[in-house]
XYZ file of N, CA and C in Angstrom:
456
model
N 0.827 -1.198 0.000
C 0.000 0.000 0.000
C 0.868 1.258 0.000
N 1.941 1.231 0.772
C 2.819 2.401 0.857
C 3.502 2.656 -0.477
N 3.894 1.588 -1.201
C 4.535 1.754 -2.502
C 3.603 2.433 -3.502
N 2.344 2.069 -3.519
C 1.380 2.687 -4.423
C 1.170 4.149 -4.060
N 1.079 4.426 -2.775
C 0.900 5.804 -2.314
C 2.108 6.665 -2.698
N 3.299 6.122 -2.532
C 4.517 6.856 -2.920
C 4.536 7.104 -4.426
N 4.115 6.111 -5.182
C 4.074 6.237 -6.632
C 3.084 7.313 -7.059
N 1.903 7.334 -6.488
C 0.887 8.341 -6.793
C 1.369 9.725 -6.370
N 1.975 9.827 -5.199
C 2.502 11.112 -4.711
C 3.594 11.628 -5.655
N 4.456 10.738 -6.128
C 5.514 11.134 -7.054
C 4.961 11.668 -8.362
N 3.970 11.000 -8.904
C 3.355 11.454 -10.153
C 2.664 12.796 -9.953
N 1.910 12.913 -8.873
C 1.200 14.171 -8.597
C 2.189 15.318 -8.427
N 3.267 15.071 -7.723
C 4.288 16.107 -7.520
C 4.909 16.519 -8.857
N 5.186 15.549 -9.724
C 5.751 15.852 -11.039
C 4.805 16.674 -11.899
N 3.525 16.313 -11.902
C 2.536 17.037 -12.697
C 2.387 18.466 -12.184
N 2.274 18.637 -10.889
C 2.119 19.974 -10.296
C 3.377 20.816 -10.545
N 4.549 20.208 -10.363
C 5.798 20.935 -10.605
C 5.933 21.374 -12.042
N 5.585 20.504 -12.979
C 5.649 20.832 -14.403
C 4.683 21.963 -14.732
N 3.495 21.913 -14.179
C 2.495 22.958 -14.401
C 2.993 24.308 -13.869
N 3.540 24.299 -12.663
C 4.045 25.547 -12.073
C 5.222 26.091 -12.864
N 6.156 25.214 -13.262
C 7.317 25.663 -14.033
C 6.884 26.281 -15.360
N 5.945 25.632 -16.047
C 5.458 26.158 -17.327
C 4.838 27.531 -17.168
N 4.019 27.716 -16.153
C 3.382 29.013 -15.915
C 4.381 30.087 -15.547
N 5.339 29.741 -14.714
C 6.357 30.710 -14.280
C 7.252 31.096 -15.456
N 7.663 30.121 -16.281
C 8.555 30.448 -17.393
C 7.842 31.304 -18.440
N 6.548 31.060 -18.682
C 5.794 31.903 -19.613
C 5.673 33.324 -19.083
N 5.409 33.457 -17.797
C 5.277 34.781 -17.180
C 6.621 35.523 -17.250
N 7.717 34.822 -16.966
C 9.045 35.419 -17.022
C 9.349 35.913 -18.442
N 9.008 35.099 -19.455
C 9.239 35.481 -20.842
C 8.465 36.748 -21.196
N 7.213 36.834 -20.760
C 6.401 38.024 -21.036
C 6.991 39.265 -20.365
N 7.510 39.112 -19.151
C 8.126 40.241 -18.442
C 9.367 40.721 -19.200
N 10.220 39.774 -19.616
C 11.433 40.120 -20.363
C 11.064 40.834 -21.666
N 10.068 40.288 -22.395
C 9.651 40.899 -23.659
C 9.074 42.295 -23.452
N 8.317 42.482 -22.385
C 7.689 43.791 -22.164
C 8.715 44.862 -21.809
N 9.840 44.472 -21.244
C 10.875 45.439 -20.863
C 11.856 45.722 -21.997
N 11.788 44.957 -23.065
C 12.723 45.140 -24.174
C 12.431 46.436 -24.918
N 13.476 47.199 -25.257
C 13.261 48.426 -26.036
C 12.814 48.144 -27.467
N 12.908 46.890 -27.915
C 12.509 46.540 -29.274
C 11.088 45.982 -29.346
N 10.493 45.676 -28.206
C 9.122 45.169 -28.188
C 8.148 46.328 -28.274
N 7.108 46.144 -29.069
C 6.097 47.177 -29.182
C 5.592 47.333 -30.596
N 4.985 48.475 -30.841
C 4.381 48.769 -32.149
C 5.398 49.503 -33.023
N 5.582 48.997 -34.225
C 6.495 49.579 -35.207
C 5.701 49.941 -36.459
N 6.239 50.849 -37.238
C 5.660 51.222 -38.523
C 6.741 51.010 -39.574
N 6.388 50.319 -40.656
C 7.334 50.188 -41.771
C 6.839 51.044 -42.927
N 7.772 51.657 -43.604
C 7.464 52.450 -44.786
C 8.330 51.946 -45.926
N 7.667 51.588 -47.031
C 8.363 51.093 -48.220
C 8.347 52.210 -49.256
N 9.507 52.452 -49.861
C 9.680 53.577 -50.782
C 9.873 53.097 -52.218
N 9.426 53.919 -53.180
C 9.726 53.642 -54.587
C 11.077 54.265 -54.936
N 11.460 54.152 -56.203
C 12.768 54.663 -56.642
C 12.890 56.171 -56.483
N 11.746 56.893 -56.485
C 11.757 58.355 -56.347
C 11.817 58.810 -54.891
N 11.719 57.858 -53.957
C 11.753 58.215 -52.542
C 10.388 58.467 -51.932
N 9.325 58.187 -52.681
C 7.966 58.367 -52.159
C 7.524 57.109 -51.419
N 6.779 57.284 -50.313
C 6.238 56.152 -49.576
C 5.108 55.548 -50.402
N 5.204 54.261 -50.690
C 4.168 53.590 -51.482
C 3.367 52.578 -50.660
N 3.946 52.112 -49.540
C 3.257 51.154 -48.674
C 3.645 51.410 -47.234
N 2.689 51.176 -46.336
C 2.963 51.260 -44.902
C 2.349 50.056 -44.215
N 3.083 49.526 -43.256
C 2.618 48.380 -42.486
C 2.787 48.671 -41.004
N 1.939 48.040 -40.200
C 2.071 48.112 -38.745
C 2.573 46.766 -38.249
N 3.613 46.804 -37.441
C 4.190 45.587 -36.882
C 4.033 45.612 -35.373
N 3.676 44.485 -34.802
C 3.687 44.299 -33.353
C 4.777 43.264 -33.099
N 5.892 43.724 -32.533
C 7.054 42.859 -32.336
C 7.325 42.640 -30.857
N 7.834 41.433 -30.554
C 8.279 41.090 -29.215
C 9.703 40.553 -29.333
N 10.592 41.073 -28.475
C 11.996 40.668 -28.521
C 12.381 40.032 -27.194
N 13.114 38.924 -27.287
C 13.593 38.224 -26.103
C 14.981 37.678 -26.408
N 15.999 38.250 -25.763
C 17.391 37.814 -25.934
C 17.814 37.787 -27.403
N 17.443 38.833 -28.145
C 17.872 38.968 -29.529
C 16.955 38.321 -30.550
N 16.022 37.499 -30.100
C 15.078 36.855 -31.020
C 13.806 37.696 -31.109
N 13.338 37.906 -32.319
C 12.155 38.732 -32.554
C 11.052 37.864 -33.145
N 9.826 38.101 -32.691
C 8.662 37.440 -33.270
C 7.511 38.429 -33.249
N 6.559 38.236 -34.125
C 5.421 39.134 -34.125
C 4.565 38.994 -35.364
N 3.778 40.039 -35.596
C 2.852 40.052 -36.723
C 2.906 41.409 -37.400
N 2.500 41.411 -38.666
C 2.507 42.641 -39.450
C 1.225 42.690 -40.274
N 0.667 43.897 -40.438
C -0.504 44.050 -41.304
C -0.371 45.326 -42.114
N -0.904 45.293 -43.328
C -0.841 46.422 -44.253
C -1.855 47.480 -43.833
N -1.413 48.743 -43.776
C -2.338 49.841 -43.459
C -2.460 50.839 -44.609
N -1.433 50.939 -45.471
C -1.505 51.795 -46.660
C -0.859 51.034 -47.810
N -1.509 50.872 -48.940
C -2.840 51.367 -49.249
C -3.914 50.609 -48.456
N -4.970 51.312 -48.152
C -6.040 50.738 -47.343
C -6.828 49.700 -48.138
N -7.485 48.824 -47.397
C -8.358 47.839 -48.015
C -7.674 46.597 -48.562
N -6.378 46.430 -48.318
C -5.695 45.249 -48.857
C -5.852 44.008 -47.980
N -6.116 44.183 -46.686
C -6.300 43.053 -45.756
C -5.182 42.015 -45.869
N -3.951 42.486 -45.808
C -2.795 41.595 -45.895
C -2.132 41.501 -44.531
N -1.768 40.270 -44.134
C -1.128 40.042 -42.840
C 0.014 39.046 -42.991
N 1.027 39.219 -42.157
C 2.211 38.376 -42.192
C 2.623 37.961 -40.781
N 3.371 36.883 -40.713
C 4.046 36.459 -39.485
C 5.495 36.899 -39.638
N 6.046 37.453 -38.568
C 7.403 38.000 -38.599
C 8.258 37.259 -37.576
N 9.457 36.876 -37.978
C 10.424 36.324 -37.027
C 11.815 36.747 -37.468
N 12.694 36.870 -36.497
C 14.038 37.301 -36.863
C 14.939 37.502 -35.667
N 15.975 38.285 -35.901
C 16.999 38.523 -34.888
C 17.442 39.979 -34.921
N 17.890 40.429 -33.766
C 18.524 41.736 -33.683
C 19.828 41.547 -32.923
N 20.892 42.119 -33.467
C 22.199 42.020 -32.820
C 22.955 43.301 -33.097
N 23.385 43.934 -32.032
C 24.089 45.210 -32.129
C 23.241 46.205 -32.919
N 23.683 46.613 -34.090
C 22.937 47.614 -34.862
C 22.182 47.014 -36.044
N 22.138 45.693 -36.140
C 21.516 45.026 -37.278
C 20.232 44.302 -36.876
N 19.224 44.375 -37.741
C 17.989 43.624 -37.553
C 17.702 42.865 -38.840
N 17.404 41.581 -38.712
C 17.087 40.732 -39.852
C 15.755 40.050 -39.575
N 14.785 40.228 -40.475
C 13.439 39.691 -40.285
C 13.014 38.847 -41.484
N 12.365 37.732 -41.207
C 11.711 36.928 -42.251
C 10.227 37.249 -42.189
N 9.647 37.524 -43.332
C 8.234 37.912 -43.436
C 7.511 36.826 -44.227
N 6.522 36.164 -43.591
C 5.788 35.082 -44.235
C 4.301 35.402 -44.185
N 3.641 35.347 -45.332
C 2.216 35.664 -45.426
C 1.388 34.665 -44.618
N 0.394 35.178 -43.880
C -0.530 34.301 -43.152
C -1.416 33.538 -44.124
N -1.811 34.180 -45.209
C -2.666 33.572 -46.225
C -1.774 32.979 -47.312
N -1.873 31.674 -47.515
C -0.997 31.002 -48.473
C -1.180 31.476 -49.907
N -2.335 32.029 -50.232
C -2.560 32.511 -51.601
C -1.942 33.881 -51.835
N -1.500 34.525 -50.771
C -0.878 35.849 -50.853
C 0.619 35.667 -51.109
N 1.057 35.894 -52.314
C 2.459 35.662 -52.682
C 3.296 36.901 -52.370
N 3.646 37.083 -51.120
C 4.438 38.267 -50.771
C 5.381 38.008 -49.609
N 6.012 36.845 -49.593
C 7.010 36.555 -48.569
C 8.308 37.272 -48.933
N 9.109 37.540 -47.923
C 10.382 38.193 -48.175
C 11.178 38.328 -46.893
N 12.178 39.159 -46.941
C 12.991 39.407 -45.759
C 13.367 40.886 -45.696
N 13.703 41.302 -44.486
C 14.082 42.692 -44.248
C 15.439 42.698 -43.561
N 16.347 43.505 -44.083
C 17.635 43.715 -43.432
C 17.806 45.215 -43.234
N 17.857 45.633 -41.976
C 17.973 47.062 -41.658
C 19.064 47.278 -40.615
N 19.593 48.504 -40.606
C 20.591 48.877 -39.606
C 20.101 50.108 -38.844
N 20.548 50.221 -37.621
C 20.137 51.318 -36.738
C 20.687 52.644 -37.245
N 19.804 53.631 -37.394
C 20.211 54.960 -37.843
C 20.180 55.972 -36.710
N 19.082 55.971 -35.981
C 18.934 56.844 -34.817
C 17.913 56.206 -33.892
N 17.646 56.825 -32.769
C 16.779 56.242 -31.755
C 15.448 55.767 -32.340
N 15.226 54.444 -32.331
C 13.976 53.866 -32.786
C 13.791 53.822 -34.289
N 14.837 54.116 -35.066
C 14.718 54.135 -36.523
C 15.790 53.227 -37.143
N 15.324 52.349 -38.025
C 16.198 51.429 -38.746
C 15.929 51.576 -40.239
N 16.977 51.728 -41.033
C 16.856 51.852 -42.480
C 17.560 50.682 -43.154
N 17.006 50.256 -44.285
C 17.630 49.169 -45.031
C 16.794 48.767 -46.212
N 16.689 47.444 -46.409
C 16.032 46.937 -47.607
C 15.095 45.778 -47.308
N 14.010 45.745 -48.073
C 13.105 44.610 -48.127
C 13.510 43.827 -49.359
N 13.732 42.546 -49.200
C 14.171 41.698 -50.303
C 13.068 40.707 -50.637
N 12.736 40.610 -51.928
C 11.709 39.652 -52.332
C 12.074 39.040 -53.674
N 11.577 37.828 -53.872
C 11.820 37.114 -55.127
C 10.865 37.642 -56.194
N 11.406 37.895 -57.374
C 10.582 38.295 -58.519
C 10.939 37.396 -59.696
N 9.961 37.162 -60.539
C 10.192 36.360 -61.728
C 10.131 37.272 -62.938
N 11.177 37.274 -63.725
C 11.265 38.120 -64.917
C 10.515 37.471 -66.082
N 10.391 38.209 -67.167
C 9.668 37.731 -68.343
C 10.230 36.416 -68.881
N 11.548 36.242 -68.762
C 12.174 35.024 -69.272
C 12.149 33.887 -68.252
N 11.287 34.019 -67.238
C 11.104 33.020 -66.169
C 12.321 32.895 -65.258
N 13.219 33.824 -65.391
C 14.399 33.832 -64.535
C 14.035 34.487 -63.210
N 14.441 33.874 -62.108
C 14.137 34.428 -60.785
C 15.277 35.315 -60.302
N 14.901 36.448 -59.734
C 15.876 37.381 -59.180
C 15.380 37.881 -57.838
N 16.242 38.543 -57.118
C 15.875 39.154 -55.845
C 15.797 40.658 -56.056
N 14.631 41.218 -55.740
C 14.430 42.660 -55.844
C 14.720 43.294 -54.482
N 15.410 44.410 -54.518
C 15.802 45.136 -53.308
C 15.021 46.450 -53.261
N 14.221 46.628 -52.197
C 13.362 47.806 -52.066
C 13.693 48.518 -50.759
N 13.854 49.831 -50.819
C 14.203 50.612 -49.624
C 13.054 50.589 -48.622
N 13.410 50.409 -47.322
C 12.414 50.346 -46.253
C 12.955 51.034 -45.000
N 12.047 51.579 -44.228
C 12.384 52.161 -42.924
C 11.448 51.561 -41.885
N 12.017 51.111 -40.760
C 11.240 50.658 -39.612
C 11.386 51.695 -38.517
N 10.253 52.089 -37.938
C 10.282 53.116 -36.909
C 9.432 52.684 -35.719
N 10.056 52.644 -34.554
C 9.341 52.296 -33.323
C 8.400 53.421 -32.963
N 7.138 53.089 -32.730
C 6.133 54.097 -32.390
C 6.244 54.444 -30.905
N 6.245 55.681 -30.594
C 6.357 56.139 -29.194
C 5.143 55.676 -28.410
N 5.362 55.307 -27.160
C 4.266 54.864 -26.320
C 3.968 53.395 -26.506
N 4.665 52.719 -27.405
C 4.515 51.295 -27.700
C 3.050 50.942 -27.772
């Protein structure tokens, strides 16, 4: 009888400990992300060759020990209803993001490589695959700016 009781107590202790550890580690991660200067609401602006803003997106990013994750949605031009999943890294003055469309029929995956210019502002390029008339695939480089919105 004592062996069964010890066995049940051991299992119960393991289950409770695992539950508590999972809850504590999730809470700790949220605290770390909320204190990060890179976590919050960002605005991206994509420029044409003339330097005019042609697209704007809103990003909600969370950073934890250099790893970035979040979501992005198109706000200009309006009415496009486009959304992406964002993941990447930030190290020193460089940020690298992979952008993957939430909707599989939306062919607009790409990557962003930007460098720190001034407080809360990163400039660089959005890179995407394009197919030319001769079916040859190339990478198009488009100027982009990421700007952290004040007040997160």
